[in-house]
mmCIF file of C-alpha atoms in Angstrom:
data_model
loop_
_atom_site.group_PDB
_atom_site.id
_atom_site.type_symbol
_atom_site.label_atom_id
_atom_site.label_comp_id
_atom_site.label_asym_id
_atom_site.label_seq_id
_atom_site.Cartn_x
_atom_site.Cartn_y
_atom_site.Cartn_z
ATOM 1 C CA PRO V 1 -132.428 168.652 -46.861
ATOM 2 C CA PRO V 2 -134.592 167.637 -44.146
ATOM 3 C CA SER V 3 -134.297 164.103 -41.929
ATOM 4 C CA SER V 4 -136.780 161.464 -43.027
ATOM 5 C CA PRO V 5 -140.159 161.634 -41.823
ATOM 6 C CA VAL V 6 -140.728 159.678 -39.142
ATOM 7 C CA GLY V 7 -141.926 156.314 -39.217
ATOM 8 C CA PRO V 8 -143.210 153.607 -38.296
ATOM 9 C CA VAL V 9 -145.609 153.653 -41.360
ATOM 10 C CA LYS V 10 -149.705 152.977 -40.853
ATOM 11 C CA PHE V 11 -151.225 150.622 -42.532
ATOM 12 C CA ILE V 12 -154.725 152.991 -42.503
ATOM 13 C CA ASP V 13 -158.303 151.154 -43.684
ATOM 14 C CA ALA V 14 -156.896 147.957 -45.628
ATOM 15 C CA THR V 15 -158.505 146.123 -47.940
ATOM 16 C CA ILE V 16 -157.705 143.439 -50.518
ATOM 17 C CA SER V 17 -157.471 146.427 -53.445
ATOM 18 C CA SER V 18 -156.479 149.682 -51.256
ATOM 19 C CA VAL V 19 -154.149 150.884 -48.300
ATOM 20 C CA THR V 20 -153.874 154.640 -46.074
ATOM 21 C CA LEU V 21 -150.912 155.432 -45.529
ATOM 22 C CA GLY V 22 -149.524 157.041 -42.927
ATOM 23 C CA TRP V 23 -146.948 159.725 -41.161
ATOM 24 C CA ARG V 24 -145.284 161.820 -39.150
ATOM 25 C CA THR V 25 -143.389 165.042 -40.180
ATOM 26 C CA PRO V 26 -139.689 164.971 -39.998
ATOM 27 C CA ARG V 27 -138.073 165.856 -36.802
ATOM 28 C CA ASP V 28 -135.646 168.384 -38.881
ATOM 29 C CA ASP V 29 -136.668 170.750 -41.237
ATOM 30 C CA GLY V 30 -132.877 171.000 -42.757
ATOM 31 C CA ARG V 31 -134.128 174.930 -41.826
ATOM 32 C CA SER V 32 -136.265 175.159 -44.449
ATOM 33 C CA ALA V 33 -139.485 174.700 -44.996
ATOM 34 C CA ILE V 34 -141.216 170.793 -45.918
ATOM 35 C CA THR V 35 -142.662 171.238 -49.262
ATOM 36 C CA GLY V 36 -144.311 168.079 -49.770
ATOM 37 C CA TYR V 37 -143.383 163.893 -49.398
ATOM 38 C CA LYS V 38 -142.965 161.742 -52.160
ATOM 39 C CA ILE V 39 -144.335 157.928 -51.737
ATOM 40 C CA TYR V 40 -141.948 155.183 -53.541
ATOM 41 C CA LEU V 41 -143.573 151.436 -54.692
ATOM 42 C CA TYR V 42 -141.014 148.780 -54.547
ATOM 43 C CA VAL V 43 -142.367 147.431 -58.160
ATOM 44 C CA ASP V 44 -140.177 145.315 -61.207
ATOM 45 C CA ASP V 45 -137.033 145.134 -58.547
ATOM 46 C CA LYS V 46 -136.560 149.327 -58.160
ATOM 47 C CA TRP V 47 -138.698 152.251 -56.899
ATOM 48 C CA LYS V 48 -140.956 154.041 -58.424
ATOM 49 C CA CYS V 49 -142.457 157.534 -57.289
ATOM 50 C CA ILE V 50 -146.408 156.750 -57.227
ATOM 51 C CA LYS V 51 -147.370 160.571 -55.726
ATOM 52 C CA THR V 52 -145.760 163.648 -54.386
ATOM 53 C CA VAL V 53 -148.440 165.233 -52.132
ATOM 54 C CA ASP V 54 -147.867 168.627 -50.574
ATOM 55 C CA GLY V 55 -146.228 169.242 -47.026
ATOM 56 C CA ASN V 56 -149.341 169.610 -44.891
ATOM 57 C CA THR V 57 -150.643 166.284 -46.187
ATOM 58 C CA PHE V 58 -149.559 163.300 -43.981
ATOM 59 C CA LYS V 59 -151.590 160.773 -45.392
ATOM 60 C CA TYR V 60 -152.136 159.057 -48.227
ATOM 61 C CA LYS V 61 -154.819 156.363 -49.791
ATOM 62 C CA VAL V 62 -152.898 153.218 -52.376
ATOM 63 C CA GLN V 63 -155.390 152.204 -54.833
ATOM 64 C CA ASP V 64 -154.370 151.258 -57.885
ATOM 65 C CA HIS V 65 -151.612 149.401 -57.501
ATOM 66 C CA ILE V 66 -153.142 147.119 -54.934
ATOM 67 C CA LYS V 67 -154.430 143.628 -55.783
ATOM 68 C CA GLU V 68 -155.407 140.314 -53.427
ATOM 69 C CA GLY V 69 -152.511 138.429 -52.910
ATOM 70 C CA GLY V 70 -149.638 141.272 -53.709
ATOM 71 C CA LYS V 71 -146.724 141.787 -51.383
ATOM 72 C CA TYR V 72 -145.990 145.608 -51.170
ATOM 73 C CA PHE V 73 -143.251 147.745 -49.604
ATOM 74 C CA PHE V 74 -143.533 151.497 -49.593
ATOM 75 C CA ARG V 75 -141.583 154.236 -48.613
ATOM 76 C CA ILE V 76 -142.217 157.871 -47.327
ATOM 77 C CA THR V 77 -139.589 161.424 -48.359
ATOM 78 C CA ALA V 78 -140.122 164.598 -47.269
ATOM 79 C CA VAL V 79 -138.582 167.369 -49.496
ATOM 80 C CA ASN V 80 -137.263 171.416 -48.802
ATOM 81 C CA ALA V 81 -136.053 173.437 -51.036
ATOM 82 C CA LEU V 82 -132.658 172.163 -50.347
ATOM 83 C CA GLY V 83 -133.499 168.569 -51.416
ATOM 84 C CA GLU V 84 -134.789 164.779 -50.487
ATOM 85 C CA SER V 85 -134.597 163.534 -47.313
ATOM 86 C CA THR V 86 -133.714 160.163 -46.729
ATOM 87 C CA PRO V 87 -136.651 157.771 -46.846
ATOM 88 C CA LEU V 88 -138.832 156.035 -44.848
ATOM 89 C CA ASP V 89 -139.070 152.519 -45.498
ATOM 90 C CA SER V 90 -142.755 150.783 -44.555
ATOM 91 C CA ASP V 91 -142.544 147.072 -43.261
ATOM 92 C CA MET V 92 -144.632 144.334 -46.370
ATOM 93 C CA TYR V 93 -148.184 144.662 -46.853
ATOM 94 C CA ALA V 94 -149.757 141.924 -48.068
ATOM 95 C CA PRO V 95 -153.367 142.763 -48.632
ATOM 96 C CA LYS V 96 -156.182 139.739 -47.668
ATOM 97 C CA LYS V 97 -159.657 139.933 -47.632
ATOM 98 C CA GLU V 98 -161.488 141.736 -45.326
ATOM 99 C CA LYS V 99 -162.864 139.416 -42.643
ATOM 100 C CA VAL V 100 -166.775 139.666 -42.855
ATOM 101 C CA VAL V 101 -169.548 137.348 -41.247
ATOM 102 C CA PRO V 102 -171.990 134.929 -42.622
ATOM 103 C CA SER V 103 -174.342 135.627 -45.349
ATOM 104 C CA GLU V 104 -177.633 133.823 -44.054
ATOM 105 C CA PRO V 105 -177.359 130.033 -44.754
ATOM 106 C CA VAL V 106 -179.432 128.988 -48.047
ATOM 107 C CA GLY V 107 -182.840 128.103 -47.473
ATOM 108 C CA PRO V 108 -185.339 127.568 -47.479
ATOM 109 C CA ILE V 109 -185.703 125.475 -43.601
ATOM 110 C CA VAL V 110 -187.393 122.062 -44.729
ATOM 111 C CA VAL V 111 -188.917 120.617 -42.017
ATOM 112 C CA SER V 112 -189.414 116.676 -41.738
ATOM 113 C CA ASN V 113 -190.305 113.431 -39.254
ATOM 114 C CA VAL V 114 -192.712 115.743 -37.208
ATOM 115 C CA GLN V 115 -193.453 113.536 -34.561
ATOM 116 C CA ARG V 116 -195.303 114.186 -30.845
ATOM 117 C CA SER V 117 -192.410 116.378 -29.915
ATOM 118 C CA SER V 118 -190.007 116.636 -32.173
ATOM 119 C CA ALA V 119 -188.960 117.311 -35.411
ATOM 120 C CA VAL V 120 -186.217 117.753 -38.204
ATOM 121 C CA ILE V 121 -184.802 120.391 -39.889
ATOM 122 C CA GLU V 122 -182.672 121.660 -42.817
ATOM 123 C CA TRP V 123 -180.867 123.634 -44.384
ATOM 124 C CA LYS V 124 -177.739 124.731 -47.309
ATOM 125 C CA PRO V 125 -174.463 126.192 -46.759
ATOM 126 C CA PRO V 126 -173.854 130.079 -46.739
ATOM 127 C CA VAL V 127 -172.578 131.866 -49.665
ATOM 128 C CA GLN V 128 -169.916 134.123 -48.160
ATOM 129 C CA GLY V 129 -167.719 134.193 -44.685
ATOM 130 C CA HIS V 130 -166.155 130.725 -44.883
ATOM 131 C CA PRO V 131 -164.933 128.649 -42.945
ATOM 132 C CA LEU V 132 -167.899 128.644 -41.070
ATOM 133 C CA THR V 133 -167.252 127.455 -37.147
ATOM 134 C CA ALA V 134 -171.024 126.070 -36.287
ATOM 135 C CA TYR V 135 -174.504 126.411 -36.363
ATOM 136 C CA ILE V 136 -177.051 128.541 -34.247
ATOM 137 C CA ILE V 137 -180.300 126.341 -34.625
ATOM 138 C CA GLU V 138 -182.620 128.517 -32.729
ATOM 139 C CA ARG V 139 -186.807 128.075 -32.143
ATOM 140 C CA LYS V 140 -190.064 129.844 -30.867
ATOM 141 C CA GLU V 141 -193.250 129.533 -30.243
ATOM 142 C CA LYS V 142 -196.218 131.009 -32.470
ATOM 143 C CA THR V 143 -197.377 132.850 -29.945
ATOM 144 C CA ARG V 144 -194.120 134.328 -28.777
ATOM 145 C CA SER V 145 -191.957 137.220 -29.705
ATOM 146 C CA PHE V 146 -188.778 136.172 -29.306
ATOM 147 C CA TYR V 147 -186.689 133.118 -30.023
ATOM 148 C CA SER V 148 -184.790 131.056 -27.285
ATOM 149 C CA LYS V 149 -181.436 128.804 -28.508
ATOM 150 C CA VAL V 150 -181.796 124.926 -29.347
ATOM 151 C CA GLN V 151 -178.242 123.924 -29.632
ATOM 152 C CA SER V 152 -174.563 125.230 -31.257
ATOM 153 C CA VAL V 153 -174.141 122.046 -33.947
ATOM 154 C CA ASP V 154 -170.918 121.657 -36.268
ATOM 155 C CA GLU V 155 -170.645 123.701 -39.096
ATOM 156 C CA SER V 156 -170.392 120.008 -41.227
ATOM 157 C CA ILE V 157 -174.199 120.165 -40.010
ATOM 158 C CA THR V 158 -177.047 120.850 -42.092
ATOM 159 C CA LYS V 159 -179.547 118.254 -40.559
ATOM 160 C CA PHE V 160 -180.522 118.416 -36.965
ATOM 161 C CA SER V 161 -183.359 117.369 -34.973
ATOM 162 C CA ILE V 162 -184.777 119.476 -32.755
ATOM 163 C CA THR V 163 -186.470 117.646 -29.420
ATOM 164 C CA ASN V 164 -188.488 118.224 -26.563
ATOM 165 C CA LEU V 165 -191.264 120.161 -28.023
ATOM 166 C CA ILE V 166 -194.832 120.667 -26.964
ATOM 167 C CA GLU V 167 -197.328 118.327 -29.157
ATOM 168 C CA GLY V 168 -200.377 121.127 -30.537
ATOM 169 C CA ASN V 169 -197.960 123.712 -30.522
ATOM 170 C CA GLU V 170 -196.983 125.587 -33.854
ATOM 171 C CA TYR V 171 -192.703 126.532 -33.660
ATOM 172 C CA PHE V 172 -191.214 128.654 -35.836
ATOM 173 C CA PHE V 173 -187.632 127.821 -36.537
ATOM 174 C CA ARG V 174 -184.485 129.064 -37.594
ATOM 175 C CA VAL V 175 -180.491 129.232 -38.211
ATOM 176 C CA ILE V 176 -177.051 130.903 -37.942
ATOM 177 C CA ALA V 177 -173.785 130.853 -39.525
ATOM 178 C CA GLU V 178 -170.780 131.884 -37.481
ATOM 179 C CA ASN V 179 -167.305 132.440 -38.427
ATOM 180 C CA GLU V 180 -164.400 133.872 -36.243
ATOM 181 C CA VAL V 181 -165.637 137.104 -37.403
ATOM 182 C CA GLY V 182 -168.929 136.412 -35.226
ATOM 183 C CA PRO V 183 -173.477 135.110 -36.113
ATOM 184 C CA GLY V 184 -174.692 136.117 -39.946
ATOM 185 C CA LYS V 185 -178.049 137.081 -40.368
ATOM 186 C CA PRO V 186 -180.591 134.351 -39.387
ATOM 187 C CA LEU V 187 -182.570 132.335 -42.059
ATOM 188 C CA GLU V 188 -185.658 132.063 -40.654
ATOM 189 C CA MET V 189 -189.397 129.774 -41.935
ATOM 190 C CA GLU V 190 -192.208 131.593 -43.646
ATOM 191 C CA ASP V 191 -194.398 129.472 -41.717
ATOM 192 C CA PRO V 192 -195.428 127.741 -38.573
ATOM 193 C CA VAL V 193 -194.606 124.459 -37.916
ATOM 194 C CA LEU V 194 -197.320 122.484 -36.419
ATOM 195 C CA ILE V 195 -196.420 119.491 -33.994
ATOM 196 C CA LYS V 196 -197.891 116.718 -33.867
ATOM 197 C CA SER V 197 -197.391 112.978 -34.028
ATOM 198 C CA PRO V 198 -198.485 111.194 -37.813
ATOM 199 C CA TYR V 199 -199.503 108.468 -35.565
ATOM 200 C CA LYS V 200 -202.997 107.650 -34.206
ATOM 201 C CA LYS V 201 -204.544 105.264 -31.834
ATOM 202 C CA PRO V 202 -206.893 101.996 -33.227
ATOM 203 C CA SER V 203 -209.746 101.253 -34.113
ATOM 204 C CA ALA V 204 -211.912 99.286 -31.999
ATOM 205 C CA PRO V 205 -210.923 95.077 -32.078
ATOM 206 C CA GLU V 206 -213.062 93.731 -34.880
ATOM 207 C CA GLY V 207 -216.518 91.855 -33.827
ATOM 208 C CA PRO V 208 -218.098 89.766 -32.692
ATOM 209 C CA LEU V 209 -217.382 90.000 -29.424
ATOM 210 C CA VAL V 210 -217.538 85.890 -28.474
ATOM 211 C CA GLN V 211 -219.017 84.450 -25.056
ATOM 212 C CA SER V 212 -218.394 80.565 -24.726
ATOM 213 C CA ASN V 213 -217.787 78.267 -22.132
ATOM 214 C CA LEU V 214 -220.037 79.811 -19.878
ATOM 215 C CA THR V 215 -220.528 78.163 -16.561
ATOM 216 C CA GLU V 216 -220.832 79.899 -13.223
ATOM 217 C CA GLU V 217 -217.682 81.266 -12.286
ATOM 218 C CA SER V 218 -216.523 81.901 -16.174
ATOM 219 C CA VAL V 219 -216.827 82.389 -19.661
ATOM 220 C CA ASP V 220 -213.976 82.639 -22.488
ATOM 221 C CA LEU V 221 -214.220 86.189 -24.872
ATOM 222 C CA LYS V 222 -212.632 85.994 -27.965
ATOM 223 C CA TRP V 223 -212.193 88.949 -30.280
ATOM 224 C CA LYS V 224 -210.307 89.706 -33.664
ATOM 225 C CA PRO V 225 -207.529 92.682 -34.406
ATOM 226 C CA PRO V 226 -208.090 95.941 -35.200
ATOM 227 C CA THR V 227 -208.792 96.602 -38.203
ATOM 228 C CA ASP V 228 -206.571 99.892 -38.394
ATOM 229 C CA ASP V 229 -203.780 99.725 -35.562
ATOM 230 C CA GLY V 230 -202.965 103.637 -36.370
ATOM 231 C CA GLY V 231 -199.699 103.191 -37.999
ATOM 232 C CA LEU V 232 -197.537 101.506 -34.965
ATOM 233 C CA PRO V 233 -198.166 97.954 -33.814
ATOM 234 C CA ILE V 234 -200.751 96.867 -31.293
ATOM 235 C CA THR V 235 -199.160 96.201 -27.845
ATOM 236 C CA HIS V 236 -202.032 95.570 -25.459
ATOM 237 C CA TYR V 237 -206.303 95.046 -25.484
ATOM 238 C CA VAL V 238 -207.754 95.870 -22.179
ATOM 239 C CA ILE V 239 -211.136 94.282 -21.046
ATOM 240 C CA GLU V 240 -213.573 96.075 -18.865
ATOM 241 C CA VAL V 241 -216.229 94.989 -17.208
ATOM 242 C CA ARG V 242 -220.008 96.375 -16.307
ATOM 243 C CA GLU V 243 -222.301 94.787 -13.932
ATOM 244 C CA ILE V 244 -225.096 94.987 -15.870
ATOM 245 C CA ASN V 245 -227.289 97.103 -13.058
ATOM 246 C CA ARG V 246 -224.771 99.715 -13.227
ATOM 247 C CA GLN V 247 -223.731 102.231 -15.578
ATOM 248 C CA THR V 248 -219.493 102.420 -14.917
ATOM 249 C CA TRP V 249 -216.697 99.976 -16.638
ATOM 250 C CA SER V 250 -214.022 98.643 -14.500
ATOM 251 C CA PHE V 251 -210.826 97.958 -15.097
ATOM 252 C CA MET V 252 -210.724 93.807 -15.483
ATOM 253 C CA CYS V 253 -206.871 93.688 -16.720
ATOM 254 C CA GLU V 254 -204.641 94.607 -19.721
ATOM 255 C CA ILE V 255 -203.189 91.374 -21.665
ATOM 256 C CA ARG V 256 -200.468 91.654 -24.636
ATOM 257 C CA SER V 257 -201.393 91.433 -28.620
ATOM 258 C CA SER V 258 -200.078 88.410 -29.187
ATOM 259 C CA SER V 259 -203.692 87.044 -27.580
ATOM 260 C CA THR V 260 -206.762 87.763 -28.594
ATOM 261 C CA ASN V 261 -208.901 85.652 -26.188
ATOM 262 C CA TYR V 262 -209.434 85.650 -22.782
ATOM 263 C CA THR V 263 -211.393 83.756 -19.584
ATOM 264 C CA VAL V 264 -213.113 85.785 -17.292
ATOM 265 C CA THR V 265 -212.993 84.216 -13.953
ATOM 266 C CA GLY V 266 -214.367 84.778 -10.568
ATOM 267 C CA PHE V 267 -218.039 85.532 -11.203
ATOM 268 C CA VAL V 268 -221.092 86.601 -8.404
ATOM 269 C CA PRO V 269 -223.427 83.761 -8.793
ATOM 270 C CA GLY V 270 -226.895 85.487 -10.255
ATOM 271 C CA MET V 271 -225.296 88.276 -11.801
ATOM 272 C CA GLN V 272 -225.339 89.406 -15.651
ATOM 273 C CA TYR V 273 -222.110 90.980 -16.840
ATOM 274 C CA PHE V 274 -221.345 92.809 -19.930
ATOM 275 C CA PHE V 275 -217.877 93.063 -21.895
ATOM 276 C CA ARG V 276 -215.390 95.505 -23.988
ATOM 277 C CA ILE V 277 -212.368 94.995 -25.339
ATOM 278 C CA SER V 278 -210.072 98.056 -26.806
ATOM 279 C CA ALA V 279 -206.662 98.128 -28.101
ATOM 280 C CA LYS V 280 -203.934 99.668 -27.522
ATOM 281 C CA ASN V 281 -200.275 101.187 -29.499
ATOM 282 C CA ASP V 282 -197.891 103.919 -28.045
ATOM 283 C CA GLU V 283 -200.412 106.510 -29.441
ATOM 284 C CA GLY V 284 -203.084 105.579 -26.782
ATOM 285 C CA GLN V 285 -206.374 102.556 -26.029
ATOM 286 C CA GLY V 286 -209.144 103.146 -29.155
ATOM 287 C CA PRO V 287 -212.338 102.727 -28.822
ATOM 288 C CA PRO V 288 -213.728 99.468 -27.886
ATOM 289 C CA LEU V 289 -215.578 96.773 -28.962
ATOM 290 C CA THR V 290 -218.538 95.521 -26.603
ATOM 291 C CA SER V 291 -220.293 92.883 -26.348
ATOM 292 C CA ASP V 292 -224.124 92.695 -27.680
ATOM 293 C CA GLN V 293 -225.837 90.561 -24.975
ATOM 294 C CA PRO V 294 -225.042 89.561 -21.224
ATOM 295 C CA ALA V 295 -223.512 87.129 -20.112
ATOM 296 C CA ARG V 296 -225.058 85.038 -17.269
ATOM 297 C CA PRO V 297 -222.968 83.152 -15.127
ATOM 298 C CA VAL V 298 -224.808 79.203 -15.493
ATOM 299 C CA LYS V 299 -224.358 76.195 -13.291
ATOM 300 C CA ALA V 300 -223.181 73.114 -14.675
ATOM 301 C CA ALA V 301 -225.216 70.608 -15.504
ATOM 302 C CA THR V 302 -225.103 67.125 -13.522
ATOM 303 C CA VAL V 303 -227.489 64.035 -13.081
ATOM 304 C CA PRO V 304 -231.058 64.853 -11.860
ATOM 305 C CA LYS V 305 -232.379 64.204 -7.924
ATOM 306 C CA PRO V 306 -234.773 61.042 -8.235
ATOM 307 C CA PRO V 307 -238.213 61.021 -8.857
ATOM 308 C CA GLU V 308 -240.977 62.208 -6.163
ATOM 309 C CA PHE V 309 -243.786 60.294 -5.010
ATOM 310 C CA LEU V 310 -243.216 57.308 -6.798
ATOM 311 C CA GLY V 311 -246.357 54.864 -6.703
ATOM 312 C CA ILE V 312 -248.539 51.835 -7.820
ATOM 313 C CA LYS V 313 -251.551 53.244 -9.527
ATOM 314 C CA SER V 314 -253.526 49.374 -10.521
ATOM 315 C CA ILE V 315 -252.463 46.039 -10.515
ATOM 316 C CA GLY V 316 -253.609 43.420 -13.495
ATOM 317 C CA LYS V 317 -252.934 39.605 -14.306
ATOM 318 C CA ASP V 318 -249.197 40.931 -16.281
ATOM 319 C CA LEU V 319 -249.291 44.320 -15.753
ATOM 320 C CA VAL V 320 -248.774 47.105 -13.266
ATOM 321 C CA THR V 321 -249.596 50.813 -13.849
ATOM 322 C CA MET V 322 -247.552 53.095 -11.618
ATOM 323 C CA GLU V 323 -247.250 57.098 -11.477
ATOM 324 C CA TRP V 324 -244.419 59.895 -10.096
ATOM 325 C CA GLY V 325 -243.009 62.844 -9.724
ATOM 326 C CA LYS V 326 -240.637 65.185 -10.986
ATOM 327 C CA PRO V 327 -236.889 65.196 -8.911
ATOM 328 C CA LEU V 328 -236.770 68.401 -7.142
ATOM 329 C CA ASP V 329 -233.754 69.450 -8.930
ATOM 330 C CA ASP V 330 -233.175 68.337 -12.614
ATOM 331 C CA GLY V 331 -229.074 68.640 -12.222
ATOM 332 C CA GLY V 332 -229.117 72.106 -13.924
ATOM 333 C CA SER V 333 -231.228 70.442 -17.657
ATOM 334 C CA ASP V 334 -233.838 69.589 -18.610
ATOM 335 C CA ILE V 335 -235.051 65.602 -17.944
ATOM 336 C CA THR V 336 -235.644 64.256 -20.918
ATOM 337 C CA SER V 337 -236.860 60.725 -19.752
ATOM 338 C CA TYR V 338 -237.302 58.712 -17.063
ATOM 339 C CA ILE V 339 -235.780 54.521 -16.437
ATOM 340 C CA VAL V 340 -238.187 51.709 -14.716
ATOM 341 C CA GLU V 341 -236.471 48.769 -13.235
ATOM 342 C CA TYR V 342 -237.989 46.046 -11.540
ATOM 343 C CA CYS V 343 -236.775 43.331 -8.581
ATOM 344 C CA PRO V 344 -238.125 40.643 -7.548
ATOM 345 C CA GLU V 345 -239.365 40.136 -4.363
ATOM 346 C CA GLY V 346 -236.288 38.527 -2.553
ATOM 347 C CA LYS V 347 -233.897 39.626 -5.084
ATOM 348 C CA ASP V 348 -231.003 41.949 -5.340
ATOM 349 C CA LYS V 349 -230.850 42.218 -9.281
ATOM 350 C CA TRP V 350 -232.862 45.747 -10.692
ATOM 351 C CA THR V 351 -233.738 44.913 -14.272
ATOM 352 C CA LYS V 352 -235.368 47.551 -16.486
ATOM 353 C CA ALA V 353 -238.434 47.321 -17.697
ATOM 354 C CA ALA V 354 -238.758 50.468 -19.777
ATOM 355 C CA LYS V 355 -238.221 54.171 -20.822
ATOM 356 C CA VAL V 356 -240.429 56.646 -21.137
ATOM 357 C CA GLY V 357 -240.547 59.909 -22.088
ATOM 358 C CA ALA V 358 -240.083 63.265 -20.043
ATOM 359 C CA PHE V 359 -244.178 64.332 -19.249
#
């Protein structure tokens, strides 16, 4: 008989349900041509011949006897006219499930919490390809052709916040599952998402803009908060001023939103001023509330100067008629009355004689 086939027995194209065995011709054919090879499988504690192939065949695919999770041993013998060789035994073959890249994650990609420069995306794990090693998150602007990598995240994460986006741009996002074999097919979005803040600037403060306690040097301004804060807390109020003979507004100051009144100082004498107030939140500065009438600085009223040109017009037995002129300075307020007093000659005490109305 011939010597045994030359080994080792090779496992070729192995799957969970089949394996192809490979071997080489014996070194010694026993001086008789090799007519065939017998393939044995160890089953139920004994060797069973499952196939005989011709002498020119050196491979055989076993597929009717293989199941996932099993452990298998094979042996090959050479046959000639004089008999059967000693066997070539294989190593143990334990079929395992073929490793493949993951399928695409289960969609759709859900986009939420879109802000001025960020958005949150969420997806579900793929059906095939576990265990995973990571997810690859990519993005591209609507106007571009290629995706760029955002980040790789742990396989346990299925929700992620994408940052550093540009407000006003439209983006596509996609997610790729990855395992030890490699990355799978991406889950992509059908429509882009517009990056835009969900908030807005506040409306104008509620009017009217009240001007009070006007003096030569200052005026008190008072207003009410806006009816619409834009969805965000009001942080500041901006106060601007414009001289009546100018068209442009000038920044005066910015105060915290806890106050809705302000005292303006530093007036130029004789100048009239308009004021306007704007509210601010984290989205920016809203439209202004403007004063209806200009504020005109008024000098604080004081006592008037003495009347002018006091004279005696006529003298009677018990009557004196007097006349005088208006004072040069009324103290900043209309004259309301005059007080007439007299003092006997040689005395120092003045006595009120009359109070007459202004003329």
